[in-house]
Amino acid sequence: LLQRFTAVLIGDATTINLPDELADLFPGCGGSEGTSRAALKLQVLWDLKTGRLVELHIEPGRASDAKSPIATAEAAPGSLLVFDLGYFDLDRFATLDASGQKFISRLLHGTEIYTREGKPLDLLTYLRKQTTGLVDQEILLGKSDLLPCRLIAIRVPEEVANRRRQKAREKAAKKGRVPTAEYLELLGWSLFVSNCPEEELTWK
């Protein structure tokens, strides 16, 4: 399955809490329960095809994933890049697409979606109408970018959805917030966007 790609690059980060006295060197997020004044973040870019460690960066814990060097690392045309939501960036997706690279990402809540004809798509209303629990269709992503890609939505079991919702409530409560009803309902789906055509990668 992976041989059709020049490389399959997986990017992610791990954060390690440090003693508070190291906060000047490695400032953490701090300020909320479960966070540290000092933290170190490891940014890793891994080639799944070869097992090669492509890049490794040590950063302060509060550093933004989206601005990490691994998010802008050069990759050969035909490469597939898989990053989590912390690296979601429409401009980066557009750059990858223009350079002949492929991406798979979870969909960031609140990102505007349009039909291929350019009409706004109300995602939640659309998903409520689905009876099969699976959506795989072409869309335009982002209000200004209008990036052609696929939306893949897979309904998850209710038990999984409820666990997600509980975590979302707990995370929001730590910041004094309450998640919206729309966001909680969307957690009943796994939502992805990708510029890989269906003949290259099926939804499965």
Coordinates of C-alpha atoms in Angstrom, one line a residue:
L1 CA 0.0 0.0 0.0
L2 CA 2.8 2.4 0.9
Q3 CA 5.0 1.7 -2.1
R4 CA 2.9 4.0 -4.3
F5 CA 4.3 6.9 -2.3
T6 CA 7.8 8.3 -2.6
A7 CA 7.9 8.6 1.3
V8 CA 5.3 8.3 4.0
L9 CA 6.2 10.9 6.6
I10 CA 4.5 10.9 10.1
G11 CA 4.9 14.0 12.2
D12 CA 4.1 14.4 15.8
A13 CA 5.3 15.8 19.1
T14 CA 5.8 14.5 22.7
T15 CA 5.9 16.9 25.7
I16 CA 7.9 16.1 28.8
N17 CA 7.4 18.1 32.0
L18 CA 10.5 19.4 33.7
P19 CA 11.4 20.8 37.1
D20 CA 10.1 24.4 37.4
E21 CA 13.7 25.8 37.8
L22 CA 14.3 25.0 34.1
A23 CA 11.4 27.3 33.0
D24 CA 13.8 30.0 31.7
L25 CA 15.4 27.5 29.3
F26 CA 12.3 25.4 28.5
P27 CA 9.1 27.4 29.3
G28 CA 6.0 25.3 29.5
C29 CA 2.4 26.2 29.1
G30 CA 1.7 26.6 32.8
G31 CA -1.3 28.4 34.2
S32 CA -3.8 25.5 34.2
E33 CA -4.2 22.3 36.0
G34 CA -1.9 19.5 34.8
T35 CA 0.6 21.8 33.1
S36 CA 4.1 22.6 34.1
R37 CA 6.0 25.9 34.2
A38 CA 8.8 24.1 32.5
A39 CA 8.5 21.5 29.7
L40 CA 10.4 20.1 26.8
K41 CA 8.8 19.2 23.5
L42 CA 10.3 16.7 21.0
Q43 CA 9.2 17.2 17.4
V44 CA 9.7 14.1 15.3
L45 CA 9.3 13.4 11.6
W46 CA 9.5 9.7 10.8
D47 CA 9.5 7.9 7.4
L48 CA 7.2 5.0 7.8
K49 CA 8.4 3.3 4.6
T50 CA 12.1 3.1 5.6
G51 CA 12.0 3.5 9.4
R52 CA 14.3 6.5 9.0
L53 CA 14.2 9.4 11.5
V54 CA 14.0 12.3 9.1
E55 CA 14.0 15.1 11.6
L56 CA 14.2 15.6 15.4
H57 CA 13.9 19.0 17.1
I58 CA 14.0 19.9 20.8
E59 CA 11.8 22.9 21.6
P60 CA 10.3 24.6 24.6
G61 CA 7.0 23.1 25.8
R62 CA 5.0 26.1 24.8
A63 CA 6.2 26.1 21.2
S64 CA 3.5 25.9 18.6
D65 CA 3.3 22.6 16.7
A66 CA 2.0 24.4 13.6
K67 CA 5.2 26.5 13.5
S68 CA 7.6 23.6 14.1
P69 CA 10.3 22.9 11.5
I70 CA 8.8 19.5 10.9
A71 CA 5.6 21.1 9.7
T72 CA 7.5 22.9 6.9
A73 CA 10.1 20.1 6.2
E74 CA 10.8 19.6 2.5
A75 CA 9.5 16.4 1.0
A76 CA 9.8 14.9 -2.5
P77 CA 6.9 15.0 -4.9
G78 CA 4.8 11.9 -4.4
S79 CA 5.3 11.9 -0.6
L80 CA 2.4 11.4 1.8
L81 CA 2.4 13.5 5.0
V82 CA 0.3 12.6 8.0
F83 CA 0.1 15.0 10.9
D84 CA -2.3 15.5 13.7
L85 CA -4.6 18.5 14.4
G86 CA -1.9 20.6 16.1
Y87 CA -0.3 21.0 12.7
F88 CA -3.5 21.8 10.8
D89 CA -2.9 24.7 8.4
L90 CA -4.7 25.4 5.2
D91 CA -1.8 27.3 3.6
R92 CA 0.5 24.4 4.3
F93 CA -2.0 22.0 2.7
A94 CA -2.2 24.2 -0.4
T95 CA 1.6 24.3 -0.6
L96 CA 1.9 20.6 -0.4
D97 CA -0.8 20.1 -3.0
A98 CA 0.9 22.6 -5.4
S99 CA 4.2 20.7 -4.9
G100 CA 2.8 17.3 -5.8
Q101 CA 2.7 16.1 -2.2
K102 CA -0.2 14.3 -0.5
F103 CA -1.6 14.8 3.0
I104 CA -4.1 13.2 5.4
S105 CA -5.3 15.2 8.4
R106 CA -8.2 15.2 10.8
L107 CA -10.6 18.1 10.1
L108 CA -10.2 21.1 12.4
H109 CA -13.6 22.1 13.9
G110 CA -14.8 25.4 12.5
T111 CA -13.0 25.1 9.2
E112 CA -15.3 26.2 6.4
I113 CA -16.3 23.6 3.8
Y114 CA -17.8 24.1 0.4
T115 CA -19.2 21.8 -2.3
R116 CA -17.2 21.4 -5.5
E117 CA -19.6 23.9 -7.0
G118 CA -18.6 26.5 -4.3
K119 CA -21.7 26.4 -2.2
P120 CA -21.3 26.5 1.6
L121 CA -21.7 23.1 3.3
D122 CA -23.2 22.9 6.8
L123 CA -21.3 19.9 7.9
L124 CA -23.4 18.9 10.9
T125 CA -26.7 19.2 8.9
Y126 CA -25.2 17.2 6.1
L127 CA -24.0 14.4 8.4
R128 CA -27.4 14.2 10.1
K129 CA -28.9 13.2 6.8
Q130 CA -26.5 10.3 6.2
T131 CA -27.8 6.8 6.7
T132 CA -24.8 4.7 6.0
G133 CA -22.3 6.1 8.5
L134 CA -19.8 6.8 5.8
V135 CA -19.1 9.9 3.7
D136 CA -16.3 10.1 1.1
Q137 CA -16.8 13.0 -1.3
E138 CA -14.9 15.8 -3.0
I139 CA -15.1 19.2 -1.3
L140 CA -13.4 22.7 -1.3
L141 CA -11.7 23.4 2.0
G142 CA -11.3 26.9 3.5
K143 CA -13.1 30.1 2.7
S144 CA -10.2 31.8 0.9
D145 CA -8.1 28.8 -0.1
L146 CA -11.0 26.7 -1.6
L147 CA -8.6 23.8 -1.7
P148 CA -9.9 20.8 -3.6
C149 CA -9.7 17.6 -1.5
R150 CA -11.8 14.8 -0.1
L151 CA -13.9 14.8 3.0
I152 CA -14.0 11.4 4.7
A153 CA -16.4 11.0 7.6
I154 CA -16.9 7.7 9.5
R155 CA -19.5 7.4 12.2
V156 CA -18.0 5.9 15.4
P157 CA -19.8 3.6 17.9
E158 CA -21.8 5.5 20.6
E159 CA -19.4 4.2 23.3
V160 CA -16.4 5.8 21.5
A161 CA -18.4 9.1 20.9
N162 CA -19.3 9.3 24.6
R163 CA -15.7 8.8 25.7
R164 CA -14.7 11.6 23.3
R165 CA -17.4 13.9 24.6
Q166 CA -16.4 13.3 28.2
K167 CA -12.8 14.1 27.4
A168 CA -13.9 17.3 25.6
R169 CA -15.9 18.4 28.6
E170 CA -13.0 17.8 31.0
K171 CA -10.5 19.6 28.7
A172 CA -12.9 22.6 28.3
A173 CA -13.6 22.7 32.1
K174 CA -9.9 23.1 32.9
K175 CA -10.0 26.3 30.8
G176 CA -13.4 27.5 32.3
R177 CA -15.3 26.7 29.1
V178 CA -18.2 24.6 28.0
P179 CA -18.0 22.8 24.6
T180 CA -20.8 23.6 22.2
A181 CA -23.6 21.2 21.4
E182 CA -22.5 21.2 17.8
Y183 CA -19.0 20.2 18.6
L184 CA -20.1 17.4 20.9
E185 CA -22.4 16.0 18.2
L186 CA -19.6 16.1 15.6
L187 CA -17.5 14.0 18.0
G188 CA -19.7 11.1 16.9
W189 CA -17.8 11.1 13.6
S190 CA -14.1 10.6 12.7
L191 CA -13.5 13.4 10.2
F192 CA -10.6 13.5 7.8
V193 CA -9.5 15.6 4.8
S194 CA -7.0 14.4 2.1
N195 CA -5.9 15.3 -1.3
C196 CA -5.2 11.7 -2.1
P197 CA -7.6 10.6 -4.9
E198 CA -9.8 7.6 -4.2
E199 CA -7.9 5.4 -6.7
E200 CA -4.7 6.1 -4.7
L201 CA -6.2 5.5 -1.3
T202 CA -9.7 4.3 -0.5
W203 CA -11.4 5.6 2.7
K204 CA -10.5 2.3 4.4

